[in-house]
């Protein structure tokens, strides 16, 4: 059986030469229902993070708004003491407030963005953010002020790379006037690739593209997945086909499938070994 390791997905190099394995992990499933409150089994949440490290994952996507704070606590506990801690990259997000299950309200007031970064550094036990996304643009605050505050934090050494999440191409281009943008995180998967133009732009600009909902919230997995027949042909799971499609779509794509299930985690990382043929890739398009 092929070795299950995220390094088999290939690597992506950021401009400061930090290299990540392209198959990452997203922490959003490590919370209660509605991305609210603690995960019911905190030890399992921490063990999933540790297992991801064991499987070669070194790109972790998180946000203080997951829980809020609970996912970050499990992530911090899982990363603590890792032998390769310096090779583990955290992609974090600011700009959302939480007031209850499934409730998300953007808030891009610069002082709030700064507070979130300062608190997240403490929660995660780090002295800088490897990559910090503006989770959502707050329509009530000038974009120049929101991105400008992230640039100030970068100048102070608290952020290494700035990203934007769920943006249009026009918003992305406007933000580039105020700061260097190194990554975009938008909804994107084989069943929903309406942001193809942004993927192509990111590749041309040497920006990472981090697709959220890479498994379409699980709808692409399981026996009723629309990918079931092609998965059978390759002798792999539908989740692996969904991830292999993303990995083949662009060398700048860093998928971050979320799971709280150790078996699903291993299944997802094993997608790094799946090579879709050109014909099947285009058929899935
Ligand atoms: N920037 C943004 O606005 C934004 C928005 C949403 C999400 N995100 C990020 O994107 C990450 C991924 O999104 P997501 O976790 O919501 O959705 P997802 O990765 O598309 O799907 C996760 C769902 O699929 C299931 N699953 C995962 N692997 C599986 C497998 N191999 N077989 C069967 N089921 C499987 C999970 O359940 P189990 O736990 O049972 O495996 C979970 O219900 C998040 O963790 C978060 O970091 C960012």
mmCIF file of C-alpha atoms in Angstrom, residues 136 165-167 185-189 192-195 209-214 216-217:
data_model
loop_
_atom_site.group_PDB
_atom_site.id
_atom_site.type_symbol
_atom_site.label_atom_id
_atom_site.label_comp_id
_atom_site.label_asym_id
_atom_site.label_seq_id
_atom_site.Cartn_x
_atom_site.Cartn_y
_atom_site.Cartn_z
ATOM 1 C CA UNK A 136 -14.854 38.805 5.179
ATOM 2 C CA UNK A 165 -11.403 35.358 2.047
ATOM 3 C CA UNK A 166 -14.575 35.195 -0.065
ATOM 4 C CA UNK A 167 -13.767 38.053 -2.386
ATOM 5 C CA UNK A 185 -9.591 31.615 0.427
ATOM 6 C CA UNK A 186 -12.910 31.233 -1.400
ATOM 7 C CA UNK A 187 -15.637 28.595 -1.647
ATOM 8 C CA UNK A 188 -14.469 26.210 -4.382
ATOM 9 C CA UNK A 189 -14.813 22.520 -5.128
ATOM 10 C CA UNK A 192 -18.910 24.537 -7.428
ATOM 11 C CA UNK A 193 -16.134 26.163 -9.359
ATOM 12 C CA UNK A 194 -17.715 29.472 -10.218
ATOM 13 C CA UNK A 195 -14.523 31.168 -9.002
ATOM 14 C CA UNK A 209 -5.671 29.637 -3.480
ATOM 15 C CA UNK A 210 -7.205 27.902 -0.448
ATOM 16 C CA UNK A 211 -10.577 26.373 -1.397
ATOM 17 C CA UNK A 212 -13.027 26.216 1.483
ATOM 18 C CA UNK A 213 -15.687 23.490 1.504
ATOM 19 C CA UNK A 214 -13.342 21.326 -0.640
ATOM 20 C CA UNK A 216 -18.788 20.562 -0.413
ATOM 21 C CA UNK A 217 -19.452 20.130 3.345
#
